[in-house]
Coordinates of C-alpha atoms and ligand atoms in Angstrom, one line a residue:
M1 CA -58.4 32.5 -30.5
Y2 CA -60.7 32.4 -27.4
M3 CA -58.9 32.8 -24.2
S4 CA -61.2 30.3 -22.5
R5 CA -59.7 27.6 -24.8
L6 CA -56.1 28.9 -24.8
Y7 CA -53.7 26.5 -23.1
A8 CA -51.8 29.2 -21.2
P9 CA -51.9 28.4 -17.5
T10 CA -50.9 31.6 -15.7
L11 CA -49.3 31.7 -12.3
K12 CA -50.2 34.3 -9.7
E13 CA -47.0 33.9 -7.7
D14 CA -43.4 34.3 -8.8
P15 CA -41.9 30.9 -9.2
A16 CA -39.1 30.6 -6.6
E17 CA -36.5 29.1 -9.0
A18 CA -36.7 32.0 -11.4
E19 CA -34.1 34.7 -10.9
L20 CA -34.4 36.5 -14.2
A21 CA -37.4 38.6 -15.4
S22 CA -37.6 36.6 -18.6
H23 CA -37.6 33.2 -16.8
R24 CA -40.2 34.3 -14.3
L25 CA -42.5 36.0 -16.8
L26 CA -42.4 33.2 -19.4
L27 CA -43.4 30.8 -16.6
R28 CA -46.0 33.1 -15.1
A29 CA -47.6 34.0 -18.4
G30 CA -48.1 30.3 -19.2
M31 CA -45.6 30.3 -22.1
I32 CA -43.1 27.7 -20.9
R33 CA -43.0 24.8 -18.5
K34 CA -39.9 23.0 -17.1
E35 CA -39.5 19.4 -17.9
A36 CA -36.1 18.9 -16.2
A37 CA -33.0 21.0 -15.7
G38 CA -32.4 23.0 -18.9
L39 CA -35.4 21.3 -20.7
Y40 CA -38.5 23.3 -21.4
T41 CA -41.8 22.7 -23.2
Y42 CA -42.9 25.7 -25.3
L43 CA -46.6 26.2 -24.8
P44 CA -48.9 27.6 -27.5
L45 CA -48.2 31.3 -26.8
A46 CA -44.4 30.7 -26.9
I47 CA -44.6 28.8 -30.1
R48 CA -46.4 31.7 -31.8
S49 CA -43.6 34.1 -30.8
L50 CA -40.9 31.6 -31.7
N51 CA -42.5 31.1 -35.1
K52 CA -42.3 34.8 -35.7
I53 CA -38.7 35.0 -34.7
E54 CA -37.9 32.1 -37.0
A55 CA -39.8 33.8 -39.8
I56 CA -37.7 36.9 -39.4
V57 CA -34.5 34.8 -39.3
R58 CA -35.6 32.9 -42.5
D59 CA -36.5 36.2 -44.2
E60 CA -33.1 37.7 -43.5
M61 CA -31.1 34.6 -44.4
D62 CA -33.0 34.1 -47.6
A63 CA -32.6 37.8 -48.5
F64 CA -28.8 37.3 -48.4
G65 CA -28.9 34.2 -50.6
A66 CA -28.7 31.5 -47.9
Q67 CA -30.7 28.3 -48.4
E68 CA -32.5 26.4 -45.8
L69 CA -32.0 22.7 -45.3
L70 CA -32.5 20.3 -42.4
T71 CA -30.0 17.7 -41.2
P72 CA -30.5 15.0 -38.6
I73 CA -30.0 15.9 -35.0
M74 CA -28.2 12.6 -34.4
V75 CA -24.7 12.7 -35.7
D76 CA -22.3 9.8 -36.3
A77 CA -19.5 10.2 -33.8
A78 CA -17.1 9.2 -36.5
L79 CA -17.5 12.6 -38.1
W80 CA -16.5 14.2 -34.8
E81 CA -13.5 11.9 -34.7
Q82 CA -12.5 13.1 -38.1
S83 CA -12.7 16.8 -37.1
G84 CA -10.8 16.1 -34.0
R85 CA -13.5 17.7 -31.8
I86 CA -14.8 14.7 -30.0
G87 CA -12.3 15.0 -27.2
A88 CA -12.0 18.8 -27.3
Y89 CA -15.7 19.5 -26.9
G90 CA -15.8 17.7 -23.5
P91 CA -18.7 16.7 -21.3
E92 CA -21.1 19.3 -22.9
L93 CA -21.4 16.8 -25.8
M94 CA -24.2 14.4 -25.4
R95 CA -23.2 10.9 -26.6
F96 CA -25.0 7.7 -26.9
K97 CA -24.9 4.3 -28.7
D98 CA -27.4 2.8 -31.0
R99 CA -28.5 -0.8 -30.9
H100 CA -25.5 -1.9 -32.9
E101 CA -23.2 -0.2 -30.4
R102 CA -22.3 2.5 -32.8
D103 CA -21.4 5.9 -31.3
F104 CA -23.5 8.9 -31.9
V105 CA -23.7 12.5 -30.6
L106 CA -26.7 14.8 -30.3
G107 CA -25.5 17.8 -32.4
P108 CA -24.6 20.8 -30.2
T109 CA -23.7 22.6 -33.6
H110 CA -23.3 21.0 -37.0
E111 CA -20.0 22.0 -38.6
E112 CA -19.0 18.3 -39.1
T113 CA -22.4 17.3 -40.6
L114 CA -22.4 20.1 -43.1
T115 CA -18.7 19.6 -44.0
D116 CA -19.4 16.0 -44.6
L117 CA -22.5 16.8 -46.7
V118 CA -20.7 19.1 -49.1
R119 CA -17.3 17.3 -49.3
N120 CA -18.6 15.0 -51.9
E121 CA -20.8 17.4 -53.8
L122 CA -19.0 20.8 -54.0
R123 CA -16.1 19.9 -56.2
S124 CA -15.4 23.1 -58.3
Y125 CA -15.0 26.8 -57.7
K126 CA -17.8 27.3 -60.1
Q127 CA -20.3 25.9 -57.6
L128 CA -19.1 28.4 -54.9
P129 CA -20.1 30.2 -52.8
V130 CA -22.8 28.3 -51.0
N131 CA -24.5 29.3 -47.8
L132 CA -26.7 26.7 -46.0
Y133 CA -28.7 27.1 -42.8
Q134 CA -31.2 25.2 -40.7
I135 CA -33.4 25.9 -37.6
Q136 CA -33.5 23.0 -35.2
D137 CA -32.9 21.8 -31.6
K138 CA -29.4 21.7 -30.4
F139 CA -28.1 19.8 -27.4
R140 CA -25.5 20.8 -24.9
D141 CA -25.1 19.2 -21.5
E142 CA -24.3 22.6 -19.9
I143 CA -22.6 22.4 -16.6
R144 CA -25.1 24.9 -15.2
P145 CA -28.3 25.1 -17.2
R146 CA -30.1 28.1 -15.8
F147 CA -32.2 31.2 -16.4
G148 CA -34.9 29.4 -18.2
L149 CA -34.5 29.6 -22.0
M150 CA -31.3 31.6 -21.7
R151 CA -29.1 28.5 -21.0
G152 CA -30.9 25.3 -21.8
R153 CA -29.6 21.8 -22.5
E154 CA -31.9 21.6 -25.5
F155 CA -32.5 24.8 -27.3
I156 CA -33.5 26.2 -30.7
M157 CA -30.7 27.5 -32.9
K158 CA -30.4 28.7 -36.4
D159 CA -27.1 27.5 -37.6
G160 CA -25.6 28.4 -40.9
Y161 CA -22.4 27.5 -42.8
S162 CA -20.9 29.1 -45.8
F163 CA -18.5 27.5 -48.2
N164 CA -16.3 29.9 -50.2
A165 CA -13.4 29.6 -52.7
T166 CA -11.5 32.7 -51.7
Q167 CA -10.9 34.9 -48.6
E168 CA -12.6 37.8 -50.4
S169 CA -15.7 35.7 -51.0
L170 CA -15.8 34.5 -47.4
Q171 CA -15.4 38.1 -46.2
E172 CA -18.4 39.1 -48.4
T173 CA -20.6 36.3 -47.0
Y174 CA -19.5 37.1 -43.5
D175 CA -20.3 40.8 -44.0
D176 CA -23.7 39.9 -45.4
M177 CA -24.4 37.8 -42.4
K178 CA -23.4 40.6 -40.1
R179 CA -26.0 42.8 -41.8
A180 CA -28.6 40.0 -41.6
Y181 CA -27.9 39.6 -37.8
A182 CA -28.2 43.3 -37.1
N183 CA -31.5 43.3 -39.0
I184 CA -32.7 40.2 -37.1
C185 CA -32.0 41.9 -33.7
A186 CA -33.7 45.1 -34.8
R187 CA -36.8 43.4 -36.2
C188 CA -37.2 41.3 -33.1
G189 CA -37.2 44.6 -31.1
L190 CA -33.8 43.9 -29.5
K191 CA -31.4 46.6 -28.6
A192 CA -28.1 44.8 -29.4
L193 CA -24.5 45.7 -30.0
P194 CA -22.1 43.9 -32.4
V195 CA -19.2 43.0 -30.2
V196 CA -15.9 42.0 -31.7
A197 CA -15.0 38.6 -30.2
D198 CA -11.9 37.9 -32.2
S199 CA -9.6 40.0 -34.4
G200 CA -7.9 38.6 -37.4
Q201 CA -4.3 39.0 -38.5
I202 CA -5.1 41.7 -41.0
G203 CA -6.8 43.9 -38.5
G204 CA -10.4 43.1 -39.4
D205 CA -12.7 41.1 -37.2
T206 CA -13.1 37.4 -37.8
S207 CA -15.9 36.9 -35.2
V208 CA -18.6 39.2 -33.9
E209 CA -21.1 38.4 -31.1
Y210 CA -24.5 40.2 -31.0
M211 CA -25.1 41.2 -27.5
A212 CA -28.6 42.2 -26.4
L213 CA -28.2 44.8 -23.7
A214 CA -29.7 43.7 -20.4
D215 CA -28.6 44.1 -16.7
A216 CA -29.1 40.4 -16.3
G217 CA -26.7 39.5 -19.1
E218 CA -23.8 37.2 -18.4
A219 CA -21.3 39.3 -20.5
S220 CA -19.8 42.5 -19.3
L221 CA -19.2 45.0 -22.1
V222 CA -17.9 48.5 -22.9
Y223 CA -19.1 50.5 -25.8
C224 CA -18.8 53.9 -27.4
D225 CA -21.8 55.9 -28.2
A226 CA -19.8 58.2 -30.4
C227 CA -18.4 55.8 -32.9
G228 CA -20.2 52.5 -32.2
F229 CA -17.2 50.5 -31.0
A230 CA -18.2 47.7 -28.6
A231 CA -16.1 45.0 -26.9
D232 CA -16.2 42.4 -24.2
D233 CA -14.5 44.2 -21.3
E234 CA -12.2 41.2 -20.9
A235 CA -10.9 41.5 -24.5
A236 CA -11.0 45.3 -25.0
S237 CA -7.8 47.2 -25.1
T238 CA -7.5 50.9 -24.3
Q239 CA -4.9 53.5 -23.4
V240 CA -6.1 54.3 -19.9
A241 CA -5.9 58.0 -19.2
V242 CA -3.5 58.4 -16.2
T243 CA -2.9 61.3 -13.9
E244 CA 0.6 62.0 -12.5
G245 CA 1.3 61.3 -8.8
P246 CA 2.1 64.0 -6.3
G247 CA 5.4 65.8 -5.8
D248 CA 7.9 68.0 -7.7
G249 CA 9.2 65.1 -9.9
T250 CA 12.1 64.2 -7.7
L251 CA 12.2 60.7 -6.1
Q252 CA 11.0 61.0 -2.5
K253 CA 10.7 58.3 0.1
V254 CA 7.6 58.9 2.3
S255 CA 6.6 57.3 5.5
T256 CA 3.2 55.7 5.0
P257 CA 2.7 53.6 8.2
G258 CA 0.1 50.9 7.8
M259 CA -1.1 52.1 4.4
G260 CA -1.0 49.0 2.4
T261 CA -4.0 49.7 0.1
I262 CA -4.5 51.9 -2.9
E263 CA -7.4 53.6 -1.1
A264 CA -5.3 54.5 2.0
V265 CA -2.3 55.7 -0.1
S266 CA -4.6 57.8 -2.3
K267 CA -6.3 59.4 0.7
F268 CA -3.0 60.0 2.4
F269 CA -1.6 61.9 -0.6
G270 CA -4.9 63.6 -1.3
F271 CA -4.7 62.2 -4.8
P272 CA -7.1 60.3 -7.1
E273 CA -6.5 56.5 -7.1
N274 CA -5.6 56.8 -10.7
G275 CA -2.6 58.9 -9.8
T276 CA -1.2 56.0 -7.7
R277 CA 0.3 52.8 -9.1
K278 CA -0.9 49.3 -8.1
S279 CA 1.7 46.5 -7.9
L280 CA 0.8 42.8 -8.2
A281 CA 3.3 40.1 -7.6
L282 CA 2.8 36.8 -9.3
I283 CA 4.6 33.6 -10.4
A284 CA 4.4 32.9 -14.2
E285 CA 3.8 29.4 -15.5
D286 CA 7.6 28.9 -16.1
G287 CA 8.3 29.9 -12.4
T288 CA 9.5 33.4 -13.1
P289 CA 8.6 35.9 -10.3
V290 CA 6.9 38.9 -11.9
V291 CA 5.7 42.3 -10.6
C292 CA 3.0 43.9 -12.7
I293 CA 2.1 47.6 -12.3
V294 CA -1.2 49.1 -13.4
P295 CA -2.9 52.5 -12.7
G296 CA -4.3 52.4 -9.2
D297 CA -7.9 52.5 -10.2
H298 CA -7.7 49.6 -12.6
E299 CA -7.4 45.8 -12.2
L300 CA -5.0 43.4 -13.7
N301 CA -6.9 41.5 -16.4
D302 CA -6.8 37.8 -15.9
C303 CA -7.1 36.9 -19.7
K304 CA -4.4 39.3 -20.7
A305 CA -2.1 38.1 -17.9
E306 CA -2.7 34.5 -18.9
H307 CA -1.7 35.5 -22.4
L308 CA 1.6 36.9 -21.1
F309 CA 2.5 34.6 -18.3
G310 CA 0.6 31.3 -19.0
E311 CA -1.0 29.7 -16.1
Y312 CA 0.2 32.1 -13.5
H313 CA -0.8 32.6 -9.9
L314 CA -0.6 35.5 -7.5
M315 CA 2.2 35.1 -5.0
T316 CA 1.4 33.4 -1.7
E317 CA 2.6 34.9 1.6
E318 CA 5.5 32.5 1.5
E319 CA 6.4 33.3 -2.1
L320 CA 6.3 37.0 -1.2
E321 CA 8.7 36.4 1.6
E322 CA 11.0 34.3 -0.5
N323 CA 11.2 37.1 -3.1
H324 CA 11.7 39.8 -0.4
L325 CA 8.5 41.5 -1.2
H326 CA 6.2 43.2 1.3
K327 CA 2.5 43.0 0.7
G328 CA 1.0 46.5 0.2
F329 CA 4.4 48.1 -0.3
I330 CA 5.6 46.5 -3.5
G331 CA 6.9 48.9 -6.2
P332 CA 9.3 49.2 -9.2
V333 CA 12.2 51.0 -7.4
N334 CA 14.8 48.8 -5.7
L335 CA 13.0 45.7 -6.9
P336 CA 14.9 42.6 -5.6
E337 CA 17.1 40.8 -8.1
G338 CA 15.6 38.4 -10.5
I339 CA 12.1 39.8 -10.5
R340 CA 10.7 40.7 -13.9
L341 CA 8.9 44.1 -14.1
V342 CA 6.0 44.4 -16.5
C343 CA 4.1 47.7 -16.6
D344 CA 0.9 48.7 -18.3
E345 CA 1.4 50.6 -21.5
S346 CA -0.7 53.5 -20.3
L347 CA 2.0 54.3 -17.8
K348 CA 4.8 54.7 -20.4
S349 CA 4.7 58.5 -20.5
S350 CA 4.0 59.0 -16.9
T351 CA 7.0 60.3 -14.9
K352 CA 5.8 60.8 -11.4
W353 CA 4.7 57.5 -10.0
A354 CA 3.4 57.1 -6.4
C355 CA 4.2 53.5 -5.6
G356 CA 5.4 51.1 -3.0
A357 CA 9.0 51.4 -1.9
N358 CA 9.7 47.7 -1.3
E359 CA 10.1 48.5 2.3
V360 CA 7.4 48.0 5.0
D361 CA 5.5 51.3 5.7
Y362 CA 7.2 53.3 2.9
H363 CA 6.1 54.6 -0.5
Y364 CA 7.9 56.6 -3.1
T365 CA 6.5 59.6 -5.0
G366 CA 8.0 61.0 -8.2
A367 CA 9.4 57.6 -9.3
C368 CA 10.3 57.9 -13.0
P369 CA 10.8 54.9 -15.3
G370 CA 14.2 55.0 -17.0
R371 CA 15.7 57.2 -14.3
D372 CA 14.8 55.4 -11.1
F373 CA 14.0 51.9 -12.4
E374 CA 14.1 49.9 -15.6
V375 CA 10.9 48.3 -17.0
D376 CA 11.5 44.9 -18.6
E377 CA 8.3 45.0 -20.6
W378 CA 5.4 47.4 -21.4
A379 CA 2.2 45.5 -22.0
D380 CA -1.6 45.8 -22.2
L381 CA -2.5 44.5 -18.7
V382 CA -5.7 46.1 -17.5
T383 CA -9.4 45.4 -17.6
V384 CA -11.2 48.2 -19.3
V385 CA -13.8 50.0 -17.3
A386 CA -16.5 52.6 -18.2
G387 CA -15.0 56.0 -18.5
D388 CA -11.8 54.8 -20.2
P389 CA -11.2 56.3 -23.6
C390 CA -12.5 54.5 -26.7
P391 CA -9.6 52.8 -28.5
H392 CA -11.0 54.1 -31.9
C393 CA -12.1 57.6 -31.2
G394 CA -11.0 58.5 -27.7
K395 CA -14.4 59.4 -26.3
P396 CA -15.3 57.9 -22.9
L397 CA -16.6 54.3 -23.1
A398 CA -19.8 53.3 -21.4
G399 CA -20.3 50.0 -19.6
A400 CA -23.2 47.6 -20.0
R401 CA -24.1 44.0 -19.6
G402 CA -25.2 41.8 -22.5
I403 CA -26.8 38.5 -23.5
E404 CA -25.1 36.8 -26.5
V405 CA -28.0 36.2 -28.9
S406 CA -26.0 35.4 -32.0
Q407 CA -22.5 35.0 -33.4
V408 CA -20.8 35.1 -36.8
F409 CA -17.4 33.4 -37.2
Q410 CA -14.8 32.9 -40.0
L411 CA -13.7 29.3 -39.6
G412 CA -11.3 29.3 -42.5
T413 CA -10.1 25.8 -43.3
K414 CA -10.3 24.3 -39.8
Y415 CA -13.0 21.7 -40.6
S416 CA -12.5 21.4 -44.4
A417 CA -8.8 20.6 -43.9
A418 CA -9.4 18.1 -41.1
M419 CA -12.2 16.4 -43.0
G420 CA -10.8 16.5 -46.5
A421 CA -13.4 18.9 -48.0
T422 CA -11.6 20.2 -51.0
F423 CA -12.5 21.8 -54.3
M424 CA -10.8 22.4 -57.6
D425 CA -9.9 26.0 -57.9
E426 CA -9.7 28.1 -61.1
D427 CA -5.9 27.4 -61.3
G428 CA -6.5 23.7 -61.4
K429 CA -5.3 23.2 -57.8
E430 CA -7.1 21.2 -55.1
K431 CA -7.8 23.4 -52.1
P432 CA -9.7 23.1 -48.8
L433 CA -13.0 25.0 -48.8
L434 CA -13.0 28.2 -46.8
M435 CA -15.9 28.2 -44.2
G436 CA -17.8 30.6 -42.1
C437 CA -20.4 29.7 -39.5
Y438 CA -23.3 31.8 -38.3
G439 CA -25.5 31.0 -35.3
V440 CA -28.6 32.6 -33.8
G441 CA -30.0 31.5 -30.5
V442 CA -33.7 31.5 -31.4
S443 CA -35.1 30.4 -28.0
R444 CA -32.5 32.6 -26.2
T445 CA -33.7 35.5 -28.4
L446 CA -37.2 35.0 -27.2
A447 CA -35.9 35.2 -23.6
A448 CA -33.8 38.3 -24.4
V449 CA -36.8 40.1 -25.9
V450 CA -38.7 39.5 -22.6
E451 CA -35.7 40.6 -20.6
Q452 CA -35.7 43.9 -22.5
H453 CA -39.4 44.4 -22.6
N454 CA -41.2 44.0 -19.3
D455 CA -42.5 45.9 -16.3
E456 CA -44.0 45.1 -12.9
H457 CA -47.2 43.9 -14.6
G458 CA -45.6 41.5 -17.0
I459 CA -44.3 41.1 -20.6
I460 CA -44.6 44.0 -23.1
W461 CA -44.3 42.3 -26.5
P462 CA -43.0 44.3 -29.4
V463 CA -45.6 43.8 -32.2
S464 CA -43.2 42.0 -34.4
V465 CA -42.9 38.9 -32.1
A466 CA -46.0 39.2 -30.0
P467 CA -48.0 35.9 -29.7
Y468 CA -51.1 37.9 -30.6
E469 CA -51.1 41.5 -31.7
V470 CA -54.4 42.5 -30.2
A471 CA -56.4 41.3 -27.2
V472 CA -60.2 42.1 -27.2
V473 CA -61.5 42.1 -23.7
P474 CA -65.3 42.3 -23.3
L475 CA -65.9 42.9 -19.6
D476 CA -69.3 41.3 -19.5
V477 CA -69.6 38.5 -22.0
N478 CA -73.2 37.9 -21.2
D479 CA -74.3 41.4 -22.0
D480 CA -76.3 41.6 -25.2
L481 CA -74.7 45.0 -26.1
V482 CA -71.1 44.3 -25.1
W483 CA -70.6 40.8 -26.6
P484 CA -72.0 41.6 -30.1
A485 CA -70.0 44.9 -30.3
A486 CA -66.8 43.1 -29.3
K487 CA -67.5 40.2 -31.7
A488 CA -68.0 42.6 -34.6
V489 CA -64.6 44.2 -33.9
V490 CA -62.9 40.8 -33.6
D491 CA -64.3 39.8 -37.0
G492 CA -63.3 43.1 -38.5
L493 CA -59.7 42.8 -37.2
A494 CA -59.5 39.2 -38.4
A495 CA -60.7 40.3 -41.8
E496 CA -57.8 42.8 -41.8
G497 CA -55.4 40.0 -41.0
I498 CA -54.7 41.1 -37.5
E499 CA -54.0 38.4 -34.9
V500 CA -56.6 38.6 -32.2
V501 CA -57.2 36.8 -28.9
V502 CA -60.6 37.3 -27.3
D503 CA -60.9 37.2 -23.5
D504 CA -64.3 35.5 -23.4
R505 CA -63.8 34.2 -19.9
K506 CA -66.4 34.9 -17.3
E507 CA -63.8 36.4 -15.0
R508 CA -63.7 39.7 -13.0
A509 CA -62.4 42.7 -14.9
G510 CA -59.4 42.8 -12.6
V511 CA -58.4 39.2 -13.4
K512 CA -58.7 39.9 -17.1
F513 CA -56.6 43.0 -17.0
A514 CA -53.9 41.3 -15.0
D515 CA -53.7 38.3 -17.3
N516 CA -53.6 40.4 -20.5
D517 CA -51.0 42.6 -19.0
L518 CA -49.0 39.6 -17.9
M519 CA -49.2 38.0 -21.3
G520 CA -48.2 41.4 -22.7
F521 CA -50.4 41.8 -25.9
P522 CA -49.3 45.1 -27.4
Y523 CA -52.9 46.5 -27.9
Q524 CA -55.9 45.8 -25.7
L525 CA -59.4 46.8 -26.6
V526 CA -61.6 46.9 -23.5
F527 CA -65.4 46.7 -24.0
G528 CA -67.3 48.0 -21.0
K529 CA -71.0 48.5 -20.9
R530 CA -70.9 52.3 -20.6
A531 CA -68.4 52.8 -23.4
V532 CA -70.3 50.5 -25.7
K533 CA -73.6 52.3 -25.0
G534 CA -71.8 55.4 -26.1
G535 CA -70.6 53.7 -29.3
A536 CA -67.0 53.3 -28.2
C537 CA -64.4 51.0 -26.6
E538 CA -61.2 51.7 -24.8
L539 CA -57.8 51.2 -26.5
K540 CA -54.9 50.5 -24.1
V541 CA -51.3 50.5 -25.4
R542 CA -49.5 48.0 -23.3
A543 CA -46.1 49.6 -23.7
T544 CA -47.1 53.1 -22.4
G545 CA -50.2 52.3 -20.4
E546 CA -51.9 55.0 -22.4
R547 CA -55.7 54.6 -22.7
S548 CA -58.1 56.3 -25.1
E549 CA -61.7 56.0 -26.2
V550 CA -62.1 55.0 -29.8
S551 CA -65.4 54.9 -31.6
L552 CA -66.6 51.5 -32.7
D553 CA -66.8 52.7 -36.3
E554 CA -63.2 53.6 -36.4
V555 CA -61.5 51.1 -34.1
V556 CA -60.8 48.4 -36.6
A557 CA -59.1 50.7 -39.1
K558 CA -57.2 52.5 -36.4
V559 CA -55.9 49.4 -34.7
A560 CA -55.1 47.6 -37.9
E561 CA -53.1 50.6 -39.0
L562 CA -51.2 50.8 -35.7
V563 CA -50.3 47.1 -35.8
R564 CA -49.2 47.1 -39.4
S565 CA -46.9 50.1 -38.9
Q566 CA -45.0 48.0 -36.3
R567 CA -44.8 44.6 -37.8
A568 CA -41.2 43.6 -38.6
Ligands
LIG601 P1 -22.4 30.9 -24.6 O1 -21.0 31.6 -24.6 O2 -23.5 31.7 -24.1 O3 -22.3 29.5 -24.0 P2 -21.7 29.9 -27.2 O4 -20.7 30.8 -27.6 O5 -21.3 28.6 -26.7 O6 -22.7 30.6 -26.1 P3 -22.5 29.4 -29.9 O7 -21.8 28.1 -30.0 O8 -21.9 30.6 -30.6 O9 -22.8 29.7 -28.4 O10 -24.0 29.2 -30.4 C1 -24.8 30.1 -31.1 C2 -25.9 30.7 -30.3 O11 -26.7 29.7 -29.7 C3 -25.4 31.6 -29.2 O12 -25.1 32.9 -29.7 C4 -26.6 31.6 -28.3 O13 -27.6 32.6 -28.6 C5 -27.2 30.2 -28.5 N1 -26.9 29.3 -27.4 C6 -25.7 28.8 -27.1 N2 -25.8 28.0 -26.0 C7 -27.1 28.0 -25.6 C8 -27.8 27.4 -24.5 N3 -27.2 26.6 -23.7 N4 -29.1 27.7 -24.4 C9 -29.7 28.6 -25.3 N5 -29.1 29.2 -26.3 C10 -27.8 28.9 -26.5
LIG602 MG1 -20.5 32.2 -28.9

């Protein structure tokens, strides 16, 4: 491809609307253009990278026995009525009517379509398992479309659905898909972690999200380098390591005038915040007043609290007063009648609590559960933070942010039961099909790759998903030495099956370097007059910035070898 013909309008300035590196660089490198909120046109360079991501996805799906099909994007709303999702999905679902006033939706995901497809065709256990997938545009009227391709309203997804006769068979397909998804991330050059999104009753996971690590990610994670455990910090459980409070173990009331924060109390006692106990007063959904106690350096986790107390809220000033509680000085000892005391499990074996005394300007030290107060319930209450012990191996967890690029899910009989998709089992009984669903955000993956691979000059494509593998950059295209030398190398690389773009533009060297760096081609071959006279060109590795002279005789073989070794 000649750069002079390439439709890739680059931008010199950072677009004001782009917060994320991927959004900014995909716009600047002339790869995407915004049509409207959450709607983007993929320009030729982006299509090339997307095609490569899709090829990797197809390769992995096919390797694990899945078969590609393609369903309509328009879905009869009646199917969504049957599954019961039409109401539940809410305003993200794009709906419209055809000319006969029949209701349709634009598929945000296709469980209904696939269940409908197979319910009349898969009738016997002998036909199972079947795993079907497609790659197509999906539509979600996101409340806040943003970050370019990360959260679009129309985006490319690979969605797959398996139909199995037994739980063992579903587990097998599900485990295969997990392997495929890990491979897809690795082959696209993504550093990603499988994060358990949901645990099943038998202890195993029933849903895993693949999180590409990136500071700009919307998800907050903890993970363990030692054993590979990873979880969303909202969902993770851990036994927080707690230090004991000050004192000799007897209950002591201490005057702490004006010290209504953990920070002040911890400073006053000369003790780490972890050695103090944080008390939070709330009203549960059923109206019960509750005091929760957690280690001083941790926060009450909203999800976990909702699990325990329903739609709760923290007590207002008036509610505190009604319950005879004093903000900043709440604690477990002498808790007013009728208040339920729920404490974090990690505090169970701690016997010297430094905590509020339920009296303004006083704290206790040495408060001991069972002796000085009774706990109504021990529960997992806190949000896990970096440094907490791994729930599997006990080593300290690290914190990170992530972009969800894909997800695998065991659906069980949710859709098949609702939509009457049954099969005849070996024992002659009619049973609902067991289902799994498996999604890869293809366009989001493209953005995630850029998010992980860039510098101040632009994108740094991994070879596996680069729009072109090599850029040949003749500095003076009119020179009768430079141009023929460059052209010979281009032809040589093309003959080796290497994807080359030739910067044939009559631009200054600086402009060419900047654009090629911005577009992020992994290898750049620069042809200057002096080098060519000496029988050489310069090889620049985009990722490292490393430059070296390579003789014109050897450059084709050398670069072809480098590229091939890094293809997915
Ligand atoms: P999120 O929590 O980010 O909204 P989701 O859980 O709703 O995603 P799924 O229904 O699991 O997403 O869809 C499968 C994959 O499709 C996701 O892992 C993600 O990579 C991609 N995806 C989902 N929503 C969008 C979107 N609005 N824009 C781009 N990609 C998306
Ligand atoms: Mg998801």
